[in-house]
Amino acid sequence: MGRDFRSLHNPENKVADSFLAILEPTKEKMAFLAVNFALPQWFARRIPWRLNKVINDETGFLRDLCRDIVHEKRASITATKATAKELEADILGTMMLGGDFTDDELIDQMLTFLAAGFWGNDGEEFRPERWIDTDKNGQLVTNNTGGASTNFAQITFLHGQRSCIGKDFARAELRCAVAGVVGRFRFEMQNPKQKIHIAGAVTTKPVEGMHLRMSRVDDW
């Protein structure tokens, strides 16, 4: 998104704190949710409840932050006259050039992937070792965090009471599938000179596809 929130270097990160204040499940928040289900929301929002102020303050901060980023990005695109081809790997830039979203709608979308800033300056790099630690016995073990400073950097399965009940199984299944395929086959580009262009808004993928040649690894 064009901004590093320095969350890896600053344990007291305001963005992470805001997500935590809103999403961290507590008994009070469950009661608050029940009240919002039982009563009209306009009425529930007028109840002098501490959580109403917390949610208003934190969502206001996050929306203002996203609004600033949107304005900065739009100004940058205008100044550099960037093309869709140049921005094909830039999620926010691609959404802007598409013209399908107003600024307020862009802000709504950004709130779902704002946590990208928690990965630091190398968040866009393919670095599998970020998911691997070495234990006290010198064995390689998965760390389940990827080096991010907060769980809210990973929102694929959401968090709290409404998180995906199958998330742990899905992660284990994916590890097994990747290990089975990568271990059994050797991969190489069908055309070693092919340049890979990544594009997409919500998900990313090679624009022209990525054609591979696979050969079986013996004795695996």
PDB file of C-alpha atoms in Angstrom:
ATOM      1  CA  MET A   1       0.000   0.000   0.000  1.00  0.00           C
ATOM      2  CA  GLY A   2       3.023   2.238  -0.080  1.00  0.00           C
ATOM      3  CA  ARG A   3       3.498   2.683   3.653  1.00  0.00           C
ATOM      4  CA  ASP A   4       5.473   0.770   6.256  1.00  0.00           C
ATOM      5  CA  PHE A   5       3.833   0.959   9.687  1.00  0.00           C
ATOM      6  CA  ARG A   6       7.092  -0.090  11.392  1.00  0.00           C
ATOM      7  CA  SER A   7       5.189  -2.573  13.524  1.00  0.00           C
ATOM      8  CA  LEU A   8       8.131  -4.989  13.527  1.00  0.00           C
ATOM      9  CA  HIS A   9      10.330  -2.345  15.135  1.00  0.00           C
ATOM     10  CA  ASN A  10       7.740  -0.693  17.347  1.00  0.00           C
ATOM     11  CA  PRO A  11       5.894  -3.007  19.772  1.00  0.00           C
ATOM     12  CA  GLU A  12       3.510  -0.187  20.674  1.00  0.00           C
ATOM     13  CA  ASN A  13       2.023   0.092  17.212  1.00  0.00           C
ATOM     14  CA  LYS A  14      -1.167   2.143  17.017  1.00  0.00           C
ATOM     15  CA  VAL A  15      -2.591   0.212  14.058  1.00  0.00           C
ATOM     16  CA  ALA A  16      -2.174  -3.141  15.813  1.00  0.00           C
ATOM     17  CA  ASP A  17      -3.584  -1.670  19.021  1.00  0.00           C
ATOM     18  CA  SER A  18      -6.661  -0.431  17.162  1.00  0.00           C
ATOM     19  CA  PHE A  19      -7.344  -3.836  15.616  1.00  0.00           C
ATOM     20  CA  LEU A  20      -6.873  -5.419  19.029  1.00  0.00           C
ATOM     21  CA  ALA A  21      -9.241  -2.985  20.730  1.00  0.00           C
ATOM     22  CA  ILE A  22     -11.958  -3.714  18.171  1.00  0.00           C
ATOM     23  CA  LEU A  23     -11.542  -7.419  17.430  1.00  0.00           C
ATOM     24  CA  GLU A  24      -9.998  -9.102  20.466  1.00  0.00           C
ATOM     25  CA  PRO A  25     -12.833 -11.280  21.865  1.00  0.00           C
ATOM     26  CA  THR A  26     -13.915 -10.513  25.441  1.00  0.00           C
ATOM     27  CA  LYS A  27     -17.056 -11.192  27.463  1.00  0.00           C
ATOM     28  CA  GLU A  28     -17.925  -7.513  27.294  1.00  0.00           C
ATOM     29  CA  LYS A  29     -17.700  -7.528  23.507  1.00  0.00           C
ATOM     30  CA  MET A  30     -19.870 -10.626  23.280  1.00  0.00           C
ATOM     31  CA  ALA A  31     -22.500  -8.867  25.395  1.00  0.00           C
ATOM     32  CA  PHE A  32     -22.125  -5.777  23.225  1.00  0.00           C
ATOM     33  CA  LEU A  33     -22.637  -7.889  20.103  1.00  0.00           C
ATOM     34  CA  ALA A  34     -25.748  -9.486  21.599  1.00  0.00           C
ATOM     35  CA  VAL A  35     -27.207  -6.062  22.379  1.00  0.00           C
ATOM     36  CA  ASN A  36     -26.585  -4.946  18.796  1.00  0.00           C
ATOM     37  CA  PHE A  37     -28.371  -8.052  17.533  1.00  0.00           C
ATOM     38  CA  ALA A  38     -31.321  -7.633  19.887  1.00  0.00           C
ATOM     39  CA  LEU A  39     -31.834  -3.886  19.517  1.00  0.00           C
ATOM     40  CA  PRO A  40     -31.908  -1.556  16.520  1.00  0.00           C
ATOM     41  CA  GLN A  41     -28.337  -0.500  15.851  1.00  0.00           C
ATOM     42  CA  TRP A  42     -29.175   3.202  15.944  1.00  0.00           C
ATOM     43  CA  PHE A  43     -30.499   2.683  19.469  1.00  0.00           C
ATOM     44  CA  ALA A  44     -27.608   0.472  20.593  1.00  0.00           C
ATOM     45  CA  ARG A  45     -25.105   3.071  19.399  1.00  0.00           C
ATOM     46  CA  ARG A  46     -26.699   5.677  21.684  1.00  0.00           C
ATOM     47  CA  ILE A  47     -26.312   3.596  24.830  1.00  0.00           C
ATOM     48  CA  PRO A  48     -23.669   5.217  27.096  1.00  0.00           C
ATOM     49  CA  TRP A  49     -21.445   2.150  26.890  1.00  0.00           C
ATOM     50  CA  ARG A  50     -17.656   2.366  26.928  1.00  0.00           C
ATOM     51  CA  LEU A  51     -17.373   0.092  23.888  1.00  0.00           C
ATOM     52  CA  ASN A  52     -19.375   2.488  21.751  1.00  0.00           C
ATOM     53  CA  LYS A  53     -16.719   5.139  22.300  1.00  0.00           C
ATOM     54  CA  VAL A  54     -13.859   2.662  21.809  1.00  0.00           C
ATOM     55  CA  ILE A  55     -15.235   1.423  18.495  1.00  0.00           C
ATOM     56  CA  ASN A  56     -15.996   4.934  17.272  1.00  0.00           C
ATOM     57  CA  ASP A  57     -12.517   6.167  18.190  1.00  0.00           C
ATOM     58  CA  GLU A  58     -10.589   3.201  16.778  1.00  0.00           C
ATOM     59  CA  THR A  59     -12.561   2.832  13.557  1.00  0.00           C
ATOM     60  CA  GLY A  60     -12.300   6.590  13.106  1.00  0.00           C
ATOM     61  CA  PHE A  61      -8.516   6.394  13.450  1.00  0.00           C
ATOM     62  CA  LEU A  62      -8.252   3.492  10.988  1.00  0.00           C
ATOM     63  CA  ARG A  63     -10.520   5.149   8.439  1.00  0.00           C
ATOM     64  CA  ASP A  64      -8.597   8.433   8.676  1.00  0.00           C
ATOM     65  CA  LEU A  65      -5.349   6.530   8.176  1.00  0.00           C
ATOM     66  CA  CYS A  66      -6.742   4.725   5.131  1.00  0.00           C
ATOM     67  CA  ARG A  67      -8.102   8.003   3.760  1.00  0.00           C
ATOM     68  CA  ASP A  68      -4.640   9.576   3.991  1.00  0.00           C
ATOM     69  CA  ILE A  69      -3.101   6.600   2.168  1.00  0.00           C
ATOM     70  CA  VAL A  70      -5.755   6.765  -0.566  1.00  0.00           C
ATOM     71  CA  HIS A  71      -5.139  10.475  -1.109  1.00  0.00           C
ATOM     72  CA  GLU A  72      -1.356   9.982  -1.164  1.00  0.00           C
ATOM     73  CA  LYS A  73      -1.630   7.114  -3.636  1.00  0.00           C
ATOM     74  CA  ARG A  74      -4.015   8.997  -5.915  1.00  0.00           C
ATOM     75  CA  ALA A  75      -1.707  12.026  -5.922  1.00  0.00           C
ATOM     76  CA  SER A  76       1.279   9.787  -6.682  1.00  0.00           C
ATOM     77  CA  ILE A  77      -0.502   8.108  -9.602  1.00  0.00           C
ATOM     78  CA  THR A  78      -1.502  11.485 -11.010  1.00  0.00           C
ATOM     79  CA  ALA A  79       1.998  12.930 -10.642  1.00  0.00           C
ATOM     80  CA  THR A  80       3.796   9.950 -12.181  1.00  0.00           C
ATOM     81  CA  LYS A  81       1.064   9.206 -14.754  1.00  0.00           C
ATOM     82  CA  ALA A  82       1.449   5.533 -13.923  1.00  0.00           C
ATOM     83  CA  THR A  83      -0.191   3.041 -16.271  1.00  0.00           C
ATOM     84  CA  ALA A  84      -2.163  -0.084 -15.452  1.00  0.00           C
ATOM     85  CA  LYS A  85       0.806  -2.161 -16.609  1.00  0.00           C
ATOM     86  CA  GLU A  86       3.130  -0.414 -14.172  1.00  0.00           C
ATOM     87  CA  LEU A  87       0.668  -0.849 -11.316  1.00  0.00           C
ATOM     88  CA  GLU A  88      -0.355  -4.435 -12.030  1.00  0.00           C
ATOM     89  CA  ALA A  89       1.256  -5.682  -8.795  1.00  0.00           C
ATOM     90  CA  ASP A  90      -0.074  -2.740  -6.770  1.00  0.00           C
ATOM     91  CA  ILE A  91      -3.423  -3.692  -5.243  1.00  0.00           C
ATOM     92  CA  LEU A  92      -4.537  -0.197  -4.294  1.00  0.00           C
ATOM     93  CA  GLY A  93      -3.259   1.385  -7.510  1.00  0.00           C
ATOM     94  CA  THR A  94      -5.029  -1.233  -9.625  1.00  0.00           C
ATOM     95  CA  MET A  95      -8.308  -0.621  -7.820  1.00  0.00           C
ATOM     96  CA  MET A  96      -7.970   3.128  -8.350  1.00  0.00           C
ATOM     97  CA  LEU A  97      -7.219   2.903 -12.057  1.00  0.00           C
ATOM     98  CA  GLY A  98     -10.144   0.545 -12.527  1.00  0.00           C
ATOM     99  CA  GLY A  99     -12.477   3.380 -11.550  1.00  0.00           C
ATOM    100  CA  ASP A 100     -14.959   1.018  -9.905  1.00  0.00           C
ATOM    101  CA  PHE A 101     -14.502   2.345  -6.364  1.00  0.00           C
ATOM    102  CA  THR A 102     -15.121   5.697  -4.732  1.00  0.00           C
ATOM    103  CA  ASP A 103     -12.638   6.856  -2.104  1.00  0.00           C
ATOM    104  CA  ASP A 104     -14.989   5.743   0.679  1.00  0.00           C
ATOM    105  CA  GLU A 105     -15.339   2.316  -0.928  1.00  0.00           C
ATOM    106  CA  LEU A 106     -11.565   2.071  -1.264  1.00  0.00           C
ATOM    107  CA  ILE A 107     -11.275   2.824   2.441  1.00  0.00           C
ATOM    108  CA  ASP A 108     -13.760   0.044   3.217  1.00  0.00           C
ATOM    109  CA  GLN A 109     -11.688  -2.365   1.130  1.00  0.00           C
ATOM    110  CA  MET A 110      -8.418  -1.236   2.673  1.00  0.00           C
ATOM    111  CA  LEU A 111      -9.594  -2.020   6.175  1.00  0.00           C
ATOM    112  CA  THR A 112      -9.511  -5.702   5.206  1.00  0.00           C
ATOM    113  CA  PHE A 113      -5.857  -5.673   4.144  1.00  0.00           C
ATOM    114  CA  LEU A 114      -4.438  -2.790   6.151  1.00  0.00           C
ATOM    115  CA  ALA A 115      -2.504  -5.357   8.164  1.00  0.00           C
ATOM    116  CA  ALA A 116      -0.082  -5.799   5.261  1.00  0.00           C
ATOM    117  CA  GLY A 117       2.049  -3.150   6.950  1.00  0.00           C
ATOM    118  CA  PHE A 118       2.796  -5.556   9.802  1.00  0.00           C
ATOM    119  CA  TRP A 119       5.143  -7.571   7.575  1.00  0.00           C
ATOM    120  CA  GLY A 120       7.791  -4.855   7.289  1.00  0.00           C
ATOM    121  CA  ASN A 121       9.839  -3.680   4.328  1.00  0.00           C
ATOM    122  CA  ASP A 122      10.276  -7.165   2.846  1.00  0.00           C
ATOM    123  CA  GLY A 123       6.599  -8.097   3.059  1.00  0.00           C
ATOM    124  CA  GLU A 124       6.302  -8.324  -0.727  1.00  0.00           C
ATOM    125  CA  GLU A 125       9.315 -10.618  -1.094  1.00  0.00           C
ATOM    126  CA  PHE A 126       9.037 -14.388  -1.472  1.00  0.00           C
ATOM    127  CA  ARG A 127      10.955 -15.479   1.608  1.00  0.00           C
ATOM    128  CA  PRO A 128       9.705 -18.860   2.908  1.00  0.00           C
ATOM    129  CA  GLU A 129      12.259 -18.888   5.713  1.00  0.00           C
ATOM    130  CA  ARG A 130      10.242 -16.212   7.502  1.00  0.00           C
ATOM    131  CA  TRP A 131       7.941 -19.059   8.574  1.00  0.00           C
ATOM    132  CA  ILE A 132      10.749 -21.229   9.958  1.00  0.00           C
ATOM    133  CA  ASP A 133      12.563 -20.991  13.298  1.00  0.00           C
ATOM    134  CA  THR A 134      15.286 -23.093  14.859  1.00  0.00           C
ATOM    135  CA  ASP A 135      14.453 -24.661  18.225  1.00  0.00           C
ATOM    136  CA  LYS A 136      16.890 -25.234  21.097  1.00  0.00           C
ATOM    137  CA  ASN A 137      17.862 -28.615  19.632  1.00  0.00           C
ATOM    138  CA  GLY A 138      18.806 -27.082  16.309  1.00  0.00           C
ATOM    139  CA  GLN A 139      15.743 -28.482  14.543  1.00  0.00           C
ATOM    140  CA  LEU A 140      13.789 -26.423  12.029  1.00  0.00           C
ATOM    141  CA  VAL A 141      10.218 -25.765  13.190  1.00  0.00           C
ATOM    142  CA  THR A 142       7.358 -23.706  11.809  1.00  0.00           C
ATOM    143  CA  ASN A 143       6.614 -20.547  13.774  1.00  0.00           C
ATOM    144  CA  ASN A 144       3.047 -19.888  12.512  1.00  0.00           C
ATOM    145  CA  THR A 145       3.644 -16.127  12.479  1.00  0.00           C
ATOM    146  CA  GLY A 146       5.920 -15.462   9.531  1.00  0.00           C
ATOM    147  CA  GLY A 147       7.737 -12.933  11.668  1.00  0.00           C
ATOM    148  CA  ALA A 148       4.735 -10.610  11.905  1.00  0.00           C
ATOM    149  CA  SER A 149       4.270  -8.824  15.199  1.00  0.00           C
ATOM    150  CA  THR A 150       0.535  -9.489  15.591  1.00  0.00           C
ATOM    151  CA  ASN A 151      -2.060 -12.113  14.682  1.00  0.00           C
ATOM    152  CA  PHE A 152      -4.049  -9.438  12.892  1.00  0.00           C
ATOM    153  CA  ALA A 153      -1.426  -9.478  10.135  1.00  0.00           C
ATOM    154  CA  GLN A 154      -3.109 -12.704   9.010  1.00  0.00           C
ATOM    155  CA  ILE A 155      -6.817 -12.261   8.439  1.00  0.00           C
ATOM    156  CA  THR A 156      -7.436 -15.024   5.900  1.00  0.00           C
ATOM    157  CA  PHE A 157      -9.431 -17.011   8.448  1.00  0.00           C
ATOM    158  CA  LEU A 158     -10.454 -14.030  10.613  1.00  0.00           C
ATOM    159  CA  HIS A 159     -10.035 -14.065  14.395  1.00  0.00           C
ATOM    160  CA  GLY A 160     -11.955 -14.474  17.594  1.00  0.00           C
ATOM    161  CA  GLN A 161     -15.253 -16.262  18.089  1.00  0.00           C
ATOM    162  CA  ARG A 162     -16.145 -16.153  14.401  1.00  0.00           C
ATOM    163  CA  SER A 163     -12.839 -17.355  13.012  1.00  0.00           C
ATOM    164  CA  CYS A 164     -12.832 -20.326  10.640  1.00  0.00           C
ATOM    165  CA  ILE A 165     -13.181 -23.547  12.646  1.00  0.00           C
ATOM    166  CA  GLY A 166     -11.170 -25.454  10.036  1.00  0.00           C
ATOM    167  CA  LYS A 167      -8.235 -23.046   9.782  1.00  0.00           C
ATOM    168  CA  ASP A 168      -5.696 -25.296  11.529  1.00  0.00           C
ATOM    169  CA  PHE A 169      -6.695 -28.282   9.403  1.00  0.00           C
ATOM    170  CA  ALA A 170      -6.516 -26.160   6.232  1.00  0.00           C
ATOM    171  CA  ARG A 171      -3.015 -24.971   7.080  1.00  0.00           C
ATOM    172  CA  ALA A 172      -1.818 -28.490   7.887  1.00  0.00           C
ATOM    173  CA  GLU A 173      -3.419 -29.826   4.706  1.00  0.00           C
ATOM    174  CA  LEU A 174      -1.709 -27.166   2.608  1.00  0.00           C
ATOM    175  CA  ARG A 175       1.678 -27.942   4.163  1.00  0.00           C
ATOM    176  CA  CYS A 176       1.239 -31.631   3.354  1.00  0.00           C
ATOM    177  CA  ALA A 177       0.140 -30.894  -0.211  1.00  0.00           C
ATOM    178  CA  VAL A 178       3.037 -28.529  -0.857  1.00  0.00           C
ATOM    179  CA  ALA A 179       5.563 -30.913   0.707  1.00  0.00           C
ATOM    180  CA  GLY A 180       4.225 -33.832  -1.337  1.00  0.00           C
ATOM    181  CA  VAL A 181       4.309 -32.020  -4.665  1.00  0.00           C
ATOM    182  CA  VAL A 182       7.523 -30.054  -4.152  1.00  0.00           C
ATOM    183  CA  GLY A 183       9.322 -33.065  -2.709  1.00  0.00           C
ATOM    184  CA  ARG A 184       8.285 -35.469  -5.458  1.00  0.00           C
ATOM    185  CA  PHE A 185       8.936 -33.229  -8.457  1.00  0.00           C
ATOM    186  CA  ARG A 186      11.645 -30.915  -9.715  1.00  0.00           C
ATOM    187  CA  PHE A 187      10.369 -27.700 -11.271  1.00  0.00           C
ATOM    188  CA  GLU A 188      11.867 -25.503 -13.955  1.00  0.00           C
ATOM    189  CA  MET A 189      10.500 -22.871 -16.269  1.00  0.00           C
ATOM    190  CA  GLN A 190       9.383 -24.206 -19.636  1.00  0.00           C
ATOM    191  CA  ASN A 191      10.768 -21.004 -21.095  1.00  0.00           C
ATOM    192  CA  PRO A 192      13.662 -19.832 -18.888  1.00  0.00           C
ATOM    193  CA  LYS A 193      13.520 -16.392 -20.514  1.00  0.00           C
ATOM    194  CA  GLN A 194       9.859 -15.801 -19.719  1.00  0.00           C
ATOM    195  CA  LYS A 195       9.267 -12.709 -17.615  1.00  0.00           C
ATOM    196  CA  ILE A 196       6.575 -13.147 -15.000  1.00  0.00           C
ATOM    197  CA  HIS A 197       4.131 -10.259 -14.626  1.00  0.00           C
ATOM    198  CA  ILE A 198       2.053 -10.376 -11.467  1.00  0.00           C
ATOM    199  CA  ALA A 199      -1.381  -8.744 -11.399  1.00  0.00           C
ATOM    200  CA  GLY A 200      -4.632  -8.848  -9.518  1.00  0.00           C
ATOM    201  CA  ALA A 201      -6.575  -6.889  -6.933  1.00  0.00           C
ATOM    202  CA  VAL A 202      -7.835  -9.180  -4.185  1.00  0.00           C
ATOM    203  CA  THR A 203      -5.662 -12.136  -5.217  1.00  0.00           C
ATOM    204  CA  THR A 204      -2.537 -12.067  -7.375  1.00  0.00           C
ATOM    205  CA  LYS A 205      -1.478 -14.330 -10.220  1.00  0.00           C
ATOM    206  CA  PRO A 206       0.825 -14.359 -13.273  1.00  0.00           C
ATOM    207  CA  VAL A 207      -0.874 -12.452 -16.098  1.00  0.00           C
ATOM    208  CA  GLU A 208       0.314 -14.750 -18.896  1.00  0.00           C
ATOM    209  CA  GLY A 209       0.358 -17.858 -16.726  1.00  0.00           C
ATOM    210  CA  MET A 210       3.533 -19.588 -15.597  1.00  0.00           C
ATOM    211  CA  HIS A 211       4.329 -22.683 -17.632  1.00  0.00           C
ATOM    212  CA  LEU A 212       6.529 -25.189 -15.825  1.00  0.00           C
ATOM    213  CA  ARG A 213       8.339 -28.375 -16.728  1.00  0.00           C
ATOM    214  CA  MET A 214       8.097 -30.997 -13.989  1.00  0.00           C
ATOM    215  CA  SER A 215      10.293 -34.058 -13.628  1.00  0.00           C
ATOM    216  CA  ARG A 216       9.928 -36.756 -11.000  1.00  0.00           C
ATOM    217  CA  VAL A 217      12.560 -36.934  -8.274  1.00  0.00           C
ATOM    218  CA  ASP A 218      13.849 -40.482  -7.818  1.00  0.00           C
ATOM    219  CA  ASP A 219      13.962 -42.149  -4.405  1.00  0.00           C
ATOM    220  CA  TRP A 220      11.786 -39.533  -2.756  1.00  0.00           C
TER     221      TRP A 220
END
